[in-house]
Amino acid sequence: MLTTTSRRLWLIRAAQLSAMSTLPRWAWSQNAKLQHNPFSLGIASGDPSPDGFVLWTRLLPTAAPPAGTALPLEMLNALSTQTVRWEVANDEQFRQIVARGTANADPLFAHSVHVEVRGLPSGRWYFYRFMHGDAVSATGRTRTAPAAHELPEHLRVIYASCQRWEHGFYSAWRHAATQSPDLVLFLGDYMYEYASPANPEGMARIHHLHLPHTLADFRDRYALHKSDPDLQLAHTVAPWTVTWDDHEVQNDYTASQGKGGMTPDFLLMRTAAWQAFYEHMPLRASTLAANDGFHSLQLHRRLQWGRLANIHLLDARQYRDRQACRKMDGAASAVHPDKCAELLDPARSFLGTDQERWLEQGLLADAQSHNPRWSVIAQQTLFSPRTYPSGTQSADSWDGYPPARDRLIRAIDAHPPRNTVFLGGDIHQNYVCNVEAVNARERDGKKPRVIASEFCGTSISSRSGTTQDKVDAIRQHNPHVLFARSEERGYGLCDITPGQWTTTLNAVADPLRAESAVRELAKFVVEDGRADIQFA
């Protein structure tokens, strides 16, 4: 266990190593002695289990053009498979190595490396690093999850989403790295597919990449985002568990349909985007269980944290039905139930029928076992209703699939886990809501019955298109919404104990400044056995 002082020193050293990643990408050589840093996209760990975790890196095999410009595809494809060494140790100096090995960095997968480490003791922190030739990566810190029978005293989880490059610097990640998280949940929109804005005025920074269509395009976009030193630092302090939303492919896409519907060009682009996502995330081989050449990835999965928490991570893009009443060539827009009969079609699904069943079965198992203390549904967007004063609602969130949402609420209500908490992102706003039972608001004025708690987080950097005045009007129109803010960028921190869940919302003072301060915006508490949220 690191003391507060030693952890602070380690973070300083990690930040220095992370800053090295802004050096020029190295000129690849088959010789052992290398001229530059091959680990310029950083390192990461993810998906901790009681006996291991995933380690990730991607070698960049050539000197790069300026940040935000494309790396020639022929330069990547011409390079051979490289051997990368990895080590896991009890100590930062790597004197007590507990696991080591080699892995192939294959050009077919952008020289990415995914190492699944197994056989380690549960509930322990470790250090890890990669080596290639005479180059050594930054040092990362990761951990195993507690054993299934253990009841940990504490779990600190950061949840975050939506980090459009040009909209802001990633100072939220620099601050998050100091918060001693056990786990980071990233809930979608790790990168944005938009081309460089024609008018850079008001942007924090610019890039020179076009709208991606090919595998090389999507790889370049991830390389852009991963070049950020604050994001790299956040990846080194704790394991991440990641899912996607729409911008990893195309705004508002659903399943096999993009703008213009299901076309061969879109399906080819989606496959390229999904491969690039896998190549750049600390994901297990089970993600590729379908073995169908990146035509599908299995991202919905569970992460158990002893008897304290069971995290059900969802995929709300790959299996969902197309948004109701959406024009073929347009984005999903707000719809009114009276003008869109499709909205209330019970056959439509937000998660797909198989994933719906998987989630309901998992929550039922949580309820029947009386473990864990906290059942966490980590997914992409706002779950609770958010009806606008005009009566319209978003077609691209759970509001666009009311029967599917009602099915999940009824499943929780029929067999309630001990405590259920929803986490979300996507909307670039902070919403804190009490999740109410279906038809809970009685006409006789009785207090609605609350069955779960919800914390939907704002973006790391992506701007909100909604003013605070409009959000205030929405909150007044939706009594189950306890707190709603649109103007802050940042992240959420969940401090979880057997008896209490505390969520702290942290906000960036100025996203346009790389060294911006981060402040506490609000704090909320959920007591064990009580779903309703209280202000702390």
XYZ file of C-alpha atoms in Angstrom:
536
model
C 0.000 0.000 0.000
C 1.395 3.401 -0.948
C 1.396 6.118 1.691
C -0.035 9.528 0.806
C 3.457 10.968 0.419
C 4.845 8.106 -1.640
C 1.748 8.111 -3.857
C 2.181 11.841 -4.493
C 5.816 11.301 -5.461
C 4.800 8.414 -7.716
C 2.216 10.592 -9.458
C 4.845 13.277 -10.068
C 7.198 10.727 -11.592
C 4.350 9.225 -13.637
C 3.454 12.663 -14.953
C 7.056 13.228 -15.993
C 7.149 9.889 -17.816
C 3.797 10.609 -19.424
C 5.064 13.950 -20.664
C 7.820 12.082 -22.508
C 5.116 10.748 -24.798
C 4.910 14.144 -26.497
C 8.378 13.569 -27.959
C 8.527 12.743 -31.691
C 7.482 9.215 -32.538
C 10.509 7.030 -33.022
C 12.122 5.992 -36.272
C 11.588 2.237 -36.209
C 14.605 -0.031 -36.276
C 15.010 -3.774 -35.966
C 18.178 -3.113 -33.962
C 18.013 -3.432 -30.201
C 19.137 0.156 -29.657
C 16.285 2.538 -30.410
C 16.535 6.236 -31.100
C 13.175 7.410 -29.784
C 10.306 6.400 -27.513
C 8.158 3.616 -29.067
C 5.526 3.958 -26.312
C 4.401 7.455 -27.251
C 0.702 6.497 -27.052
C 1.111 5.453 -23.445
C 0.092 2.330 -21.579
C -3.073 1.159 -19.853
C -4.619 -1.624 -17.809
C -8.197 -2.774 -17.584
C -10.966 -5.182 -16.602
C -9.529 -6.348 -13.260
C -10.509 -9.796 -11.996
C -9.631 -11.392 -8.639
C -6.502 -12.946 -10.157
C -5.441 -10.542 -12.882
C -6.087 -7.776 -15.390
C -5.380 -6.719 -18.971
C -2.263 -4.742 -19.900
C -2.273 -2.627 -23.064
C 0.082 -0.619 -25.207
C 0.525 0.210 -28.871
C 3.909 0.643 -30.490
C 4.177 3.493 -32.955
C 6.568 2.183 -35.566
C 7.800 5.345 -37.253
C 8.615 8.959 -36.730
C 5.268 10.702 -36.842
C 4.074 13.755 -38.710
C 2.898 16.665 -36.529
C 0.251 15.822 -33.931
C -3.178 15.492 -35.457
C -2.040 14.551 -38.949
C -2.240 11.141 -40.547
C 0.340 8.367 -40.454
C 0.759 6.808 -43.933
C -0.933 3.417 -44.105
C 1.774 1.877 -46.278
C 4.352 2.786 -43.641
C 2.440 0.814 -41.011
C 1.665 -2.203 -43.157
C 5.259 -2.631 -44.324
C 6.511 -3.309 -40.816
C 6.887 -6.725 -39.300
C 5.567 -8.152 -36.057
C 7.581 -6.912 -33.083
C 8.235 -8.576 -29.723
C 7.358 -6.615 -26.595
C 8.421 -7.610 -23.088
C 6.222 -6.905 -20.082
C 6.658 -7.079 -16.311
C 4.383 -6.883 -13.268
C 5.877 -6.205 -9.842
C 4.928 -5.571 -6.243
C 7.141 -2.493 -6.147
C 7.745 0.492 -8.369
C 11.445 -0.355 -8.706
C 10.571 -3.817 -10.112
C 12.738 -5.628 -7.589
C 9.872 -8.004 -6.706
C 8.603 -9.154 -10.084
C 5.540 -11.406 -9.833
C 4.831 -11.951 -13.548
C 6.661 -11.343 -16.811
C 6.489 -12.439 -20.413
C 6.552 -11.421 -24.048
C 3.799 -10.473 -26.472
C 3.641 -9.904 -30.200
C 2.830 -6.470 -31.584
C 1.282 -7.368 -34.934
C 0.983 -4.807 -37.751
C -2.424 -6.290 -38.607
C -3.625 -4.834 -35.290
C -1.657 -1.575 -35.442
C 1.116 -3.097 -33.304
C -1.236 -3.065 -30.310
C -0.597 -5.413 -27.401
C -3.209 -6.975 -25.107
C -1.734 -9.069 -22.290
C -4.078 -10.947 -19.945
C -2.236 -11.446 -16.665
C -3.558 -14.268 -14.477
C -2.659 -16.129 -11.295
C -2.101 -13.159 -8.982
C -3.442 -12.741 -5.421
C -6.754 -10.885 -5.137
C -7.238 -7.366 -3.839
C -3.657 -6.222 -4.444
C -1.989 -3.273 -6.147
C 0.799 -3.851 -8.677
C 3.127 -1.928 -10.963
C 3.650 -2.796 -14.626
C 5.691 -1.724 -17.628
C 6.576 -2.681 -21.201
C 9.970 -2.892 -22.924
C 11.029 -3.023 -26.550
C 14.671 -2.979 -27.535
C 16.319 -0.632 -25.059
C 13.141 1.422 -24.633
C 11.101 1.200 -21.423
C 7.550 2.494 -21.142
C 6.145 4.626 -18.387
C 5.288 2.719 -15.209
C 1.622 2.008 -14.616
C -0.220 1.116 -11.448
C -3.049 -1.408 -11.496
C -4.777 -3.883 -9.232
C -6.701 -7.108 -8.927
C -10.312 -7.131 -7.754
C -11.236 -8.579 -4.354
C -12.166 -12.248 -4.135
C -15.860 -13.063 -4.547
C -16.358 -13.861 -0.842
C -14.662 -10.703 0.460
C -16.499 -7.560 1.571
C -14.109 -4.665 0.933
C -14.364 -1.624 3.150
C -13.943 0.776 0.283
C -14.136 1.224 -3.493
C -13.393 4.460 -5.346
C -14.739 4.610 -8.901
C -14.326 7.422 -11.405
C -16.931 7.600 -14.175
C -16.410 9.751 -17.252
C -17.281 10.115 -20.930
C -17.150 12.346 -24.004
C -13.743 13.870 -24.680
C -13.844 15.776 -27.957
C -10.279 16.840 -28.668
C -10.775 20.377 -29.948
C -13.428 21.397 -27.403
C -11.130 21.347 -24.399
C -7.982 20.172 -22.715
C -8.055 17.082 -20.528
C -7.295 18.780 -17.218
C -10.148 16.753 -15.708
C -8.003 13.637 -16.193
C -5.001 15.263 -14.549
C -7.138 15.976 -11.483
C -8.775 12.546 -11.547
C -5.345 10.921 -11.415
C -4.790 12.440 -7.961
C -7.986 10.972 -6.475
C -6.683 7.446 -5.744
C -9.287 5.602 -7.828
C -9.523 1.825 -7.668
C -11.277 1.751 -11.031
C -12.166 4.067 -13.911
C -15.408 3.472 -15.808
C -15.343 5.095 -19.230
C -18.865 5.214 -20.615
C -18.420 6.163 -24.244
C -17.215 8.690 -26.818
C -13.526 8.137 -26.117
C -12.848 9.909 -29.395
C -14.898 11.989 -31.843
C -15.092 11.350 -35.548
C -15.676 14.927 -36.704
C -13.301 16.572 -39.157
C -11.245 19.545 -38.077
C -13.602 22.531 -37.648
C -13.572 24.997 -40.521
C -13.555 27.836 -37.991
C -11.132 27.154 -35.112
C -12.183 30.252 -33.174
C -13.012 29.383 -29.579
C -11.458 25.928 -29.782
C -8.905 24.774 -27.234
C -6.773 23.125 -29.917
C -7.109 21.944 -33.482
C -6.200 18.886 -35.505
C -5.883 18.304 -39.236
C -7.694 14.992 -39.644
C -10.590 14.476 -42.025
C -13.804 12.573 -41.315
C -12.661 8.952 -40.837
C -13.753 6.201 -43.201
C -10.929 3.657 -43.219
C -9.117 1.670 -40.568
C -6.094 3.941 -40.970
C -8.330 6.988 -40.417
C -9.736 5.629 -37.161
C -6.283 4.594 -35.944
C -5.036 8.121 -36.536
C -7.966 9.523 -34.554
C -7.190 7.317 -31.545
C -3.513 8.216 -31.814
C -4.521 11.878 -31.660
C -6.545 11.477 -28.487
C -4.040 9.160 -26.836
C -1.204 11.615 -27.407
C -2.625 13.790 -24.618
C -0.360 13.573 -21.524
C -3.182 14.031 -18.999
C -5.189 11.189 -20.522
C -2.066 9.033 -20.544
C -1.466 9.827 -16.881
C -5.018 8.822 -15.951
C -4.503 5.483 -17.682
C -1.449 4.772 -15.508
C -3.022 5.212 -12.065
C -5.754 2.531 -12.085
C -7.414 -0.082 -14.304
C -10.107 1.095 -16.703
C -13.276 -0.681 -17.768
C -14.506 0.816 -21.034
C -17.505 0.777 -23.321
C -18.402 2.827 -26.388
C -21.177 5.108 -27.559
C -21.764 6.559 -31.030
C -18.859 8.891 -31.827
C -16.390 6.041 -31.983
C -18.159 5.343 -35.301
C -20.684 7.993 -36.367
C -23.009 10.373 -34.550
C -26.321 8.703 -33.616
C -25.677 5.424 -35.434
C -27.581 2.368 -34.252
C -26.590 -1.252 -34.845
C -26.151 -1.631 -38.622
C -27.605 1.743 -39.582
C -25.876 5.054 -39.971
C -26.864 8.172 -41.833
C -28.578 6.912 -44.941
C -29.569 3.618 -43.352
C -27.801 0.288 -43.711
C -25.397 0.636 -46.621
C -22.316 -1.408 -47.586
C -20.095 1.645 -47.118
C -21.386 2.225 -43.597
C -20.897 -1.411 -42.611
C -17.306 -1.328 -43.862
C -16.668 1.881 -41.947
C -18.252 0.486 -38.785
C -16.077 -2.639 -38.957
C -12.967 -0.464 -39.303
C -14.066 1.711 -36.387
C -14.755 -1.278 -34.158
C -11.366 -2.815 -34.936
C -9.634 0.463 -34.094
C -11.579 0.640 -30.822
C -10.379 -2.817 -29.813
C -6.814 -2.018 -30.850
C -6.675 1.001 -28.543
C -8.471 -0.246 -25.421
C -7.380 -2.579 -22.575
C -9.886 -5.289 -23.520
C -9.815 -9.052 -23.046
C -9.757 -11.556 -25.893
C -13.326 -12.507 -24.921
C -14.367 -9.211 -26.526
C -13.689 -10.981 -29.833
C -15.669 -14.087 -28.877
C -17.703 -14.028 -32.093
C -14.495 -14.462 -34.123
C -16.129 -12.760 -37.095
C -13.521 -10.254 -38.158
C -14.693 -7.262 -36.090
C -18.245 -7.413 -37.416
C -19.255 -7.630 -33.738
C -17.623 -7.114 -30.348
C -18.984 -8.267 -27.004
C -18.676 -5.263 -24.728
C -21.480 -5.935 -22.248
C -19.924 -7.701 -19.299
C -19.819 -7.844 -15.517
C -17.136 -6.816 -13.084
C -17.546 -8.131 -9.547
C -15.899 -6.296 -6.656
C -16.224 -8.902 -3.953
C -19.493 -8.635 -2.064
C -19.413 -4.855 -2.248
C -20.388 -4.163 -5.864
C -21.379 -5.893 -9.069
C -20.953 -3.681 -12.136
C -23.126 -4.509 -15.151
C -21.521 -2.690 -18.093
C -23.825 -2.220 -21.078
C -23.534 -1.673 -24.831
C -26.298 0.661 -25.971
C -25.254 0.971 -29.629
C -24.555 -2.406 -31.197
C -27.959 -4.022 -30.715
C -30.507 -1.222 -30.447
C -33.323 -0.446 -32.842
C -33.153 2.690 -34.957
C -34.389 5.874 -33.291
C -38.101 6.493 -33.610
C -39.286 8.701 -36.456
C -35.733 9.501 -37.549
C -35.288 10.798 -41.084
C -33.050 8.567 -43.165
C -30.304 11.150 -43.741
C -30.679 13.112 -40.524
C -29.552 12.877 -36.934
C -31.852 11.695 -34.164
C -33.931 14.594 -32.893
C -36.436 15.319 -30.167
C -39.804 13.663 -30.731
C -43.285 14.110 -29.282
C -45.207 10.972 -28.247
C -48.390 12.329 -29.822
C -46.661 12.754 -33.181
C -44.547 9.593 -33.264
C -46.448 6.357 -32.691
C -43.258 4.365 -33.256
C -41.884 5.773 -29.997
C -44.232 3.611 -27.928
C -43.806 0.387 -29.897
C -43.062 -2.302 -27.251
C -41.098 -4.369 -29.773
C -38.346 -1.754 -29.964
C -35.283 -2.309 -27.787
C -32.514 -0.049 -26.526
C -30.158 -2.914 -25.658
C -31.376 -5.716 -27.911
C -33.441 -8.585 -26.544
C -30.461 -10.799 -25.676
C -28.691 -8.078 -23.708
C -31.950 -7.092 -21.998
C -32.339 -10.693 -20.842
C -28.681 -10.879 -19.783
C -29.056 -7.743 -17.653
C -32.330 -8.805 -16.055
C -30.880 -12.218 -15.202
C -27.822 -10.598 -13.653
C -29.899 -8.246 -11.514
C -32.140 -11.140 -10.478
C -29.056 -13.089 -9.381
C -27.914 -10.059 -7.370
C -31.311 -9.912 -5.665
C -31.550 -13.620 -4.928
C -28.043 -13.904 -3.504
C -28.476 -10.798 -1.305
C -25.067 -9.834 -2.615
C -23.640 -7.444 -3.610
C -24.400 -4.400 -1.483
C -24.486 -2.277 -4.651
C -25.683 -3.357 -8.104
C -24.262 -0.857 -10.583
C -25.690 -0.427 -14.083
C -22.966 1.409 -16.006
C -24.207 2.526 -19.415
C -23.969 5.314 -21.919
C -26.654 7.910 -21.278
C -29.418 9.308 -19.067
C -31.768 6.558 -17.944
C -34.458 8.581 -16.157
C -37.183 10.418 -18.089
C -36.266 13.925 -19.207
C -39.389 15.382 -20.760
C -38.907 18.892 -22.104
C -41.461 21.589 -21.197
C -42.749 21.344 -24.783
C -43.602 17.677 -24.192
C -40.881 16.392 -26.523
C -38.098 14.039 -25.498
C -34.797 12.824 -26.892
C -35.041 10.049 -29.468
C -31.433 8.920 -28.945
C -31.537 8.214 -25.191
C -33.699 5.902 -23.072
C -36.446 8.520 -23.573
C -36.601 7.312 -27.168
C -37.399 3.764 -26.000
C -39.970 4.134 -23.169
C -41.292 0.528 -23.239
C -37.739 -0.842 -23.027
C -37.019 1.401 -20.048
C -40.257 0.355 -18.377
C -39.328 -3.309 -18.812
C -36.055 -2.780 -16.971
C -37.681 -0.729 -14.205
C -40.325 -3.409 -13.686
C -37.651 -6.103 -13.557
C -35.789 -4.200 -10.833
C -39.017 -3.474 -8.977
C -40.187 -7.100 -9.099
C -36.925 -8.517 -7.715
C -34.986 -5.601 -6.284
C -31.273 -5.936 -5.600
C -30.187 -4.544 -2.253
C -29.218 -1.200 -3.850
C -29.298 -0.289 -7.551
C -27.331 2.638 -8.981
C -27.276 3.813 -12.608
C -24.219 5.586 -14.024
C -24.291 7.318 -17.408
C -22.771 9.934 -19.696
C -23.391 11.106 -23.291
C -25.445 14.245 -22.658
C -22.542 16.564 -21.651
C -24.483 17.578 -18.549
C -24.666 16.460 -14.931
C -28.001 14.935 -13.934
C -28.780 13.397 -10.539
C -32.111 11.576 -10.428
C -34.258 9.318 -8.324
C -35.370 6.412 -10.528
C -39.067 5.911 -9.874
C -41.205 2.820 -10.294
C -43.441 2.747 -13.366
C -46.643 4.720 -12.700
C -45.194 5.693 -9.333
C -46.536 9.244 -9.258
C -49.974 8.726 -7.735
C -52.835 11.144 -8.332
C -53.586 11.427 -4.639
C -50.247 13.136 -4.048
C -48.412 10.272 -2.387
C -44.644 10.422 -2.559
C -43.365 8.473 -5.594
C -41.685 5.160 -4.884
C -37.965 5.307 -5.670
C -36.346 2.031 -6.746
C -32.860 3.145 -7.814
C -30.437 6.067 -7.871
C -28.902 7.682 -10.948
C -25.806 9.777 -11.597
C -25.416 10.798 -15.241
C -22.136 12.619 -15.726
C -21.032 15.533 -17.823
C -18.264 15.377 -20.418
C -14.509 15.477 -19.983
C -14.281 18.196 -22.646
C -17.198 18.051 -25.129
C -19.423 21.108 -25.028
C -23.085 21.106 -24.148
C -25.515 22.633 -26.608
C -28.012 23.482 -23.863
C -28.005 26.594 -21.680
C -28.447 26.417 -17.928
C -31.762 28.293 -18.173
C -33.174 25.520 -20.357
C -31.824 22.846 -18.025
C -33.429 24.591 -15.043
C -36.776 24.541 -16.854
C -36.351 20.841 -17.617
C -35.560 20.092 -13.980
C -38.670 21.901 -12.795
C -40.713 19.892 -15.305
C -39.270 16.581 -14.019
C -39.597 16.359 -10.207
C -37.463 13.205 -9.987
C -34.470 15.229 -11.233
C -32.712 16.510 -8.112
C -29.798 18.281 -9.757
C -29.010 19.334 -13.326
C -26.115 21.387 -14.667
C -25.110 21.967 -18.284
C -22.184 24.363 -18.237
C -19.446 22.371 -16.502
C -17.005 19.835 -17.891
C -15.519 17.237 -15.561
C -16.100 13.793 -14.078
C -17.753 11.965 -11.196
C -16.115 10.170 -8.283
C -18.016 7.462 -6.397
C -16.798 6.607 -2.909
C -18.474 3.299 -2.061
C -18.609 1.542 1.309
C -20.920 -1.222 2.575
C -23.111 1.360 4.281
C -23.031 4.343 1.957
C -22.497 5.533 -1.608
C -21.094 9.052 -2.031
C -20.844 10.726 -5.440
C -18.771 13.870 -5.882
C -19.139 15.867 -9.092
C -15.904 17.608 -10.078
C -15.915 20.515 -12.536
C -13.159 22.062 -14.649
C -12.838 25.812 -14.156
C -11.831 26.545 -17.764
C -11.658 23.740 -20.366
C -9.771 26.046 -22.742
C -6.780 26.176 -20.372
C -4.473 23.164 -20.219
C -3.581 23.850 -16.581
C -7.111 24.652 -15.424
C -8.085 24.085 -11.827
C -10.811 21.592 -10.949
C -13.341 22.220 -8.186
C -15.989 20.253 -6.350
C -19.365 21.107 -7.854
C -21.714 19.046 -5.672
C -21.814 15.945 -3.487
C -24.578 13.391 -2.913
C -25.150 10.421 -0.621
C -27.175 7.226 -0.944
C -27.567 5.172 2.230
C -27.582 1.378 2.154
C -31.190 0.224 1.858
C -32.526 3.632 0.734
C -32.650 4.416 -2.978
C -33.477 8.105 -2.646
C -30.508 10.450 -3.038
C -29.606 13.072 -0.448
C -27.450 16.173 -0.822
C -24.278 15.765 1.220
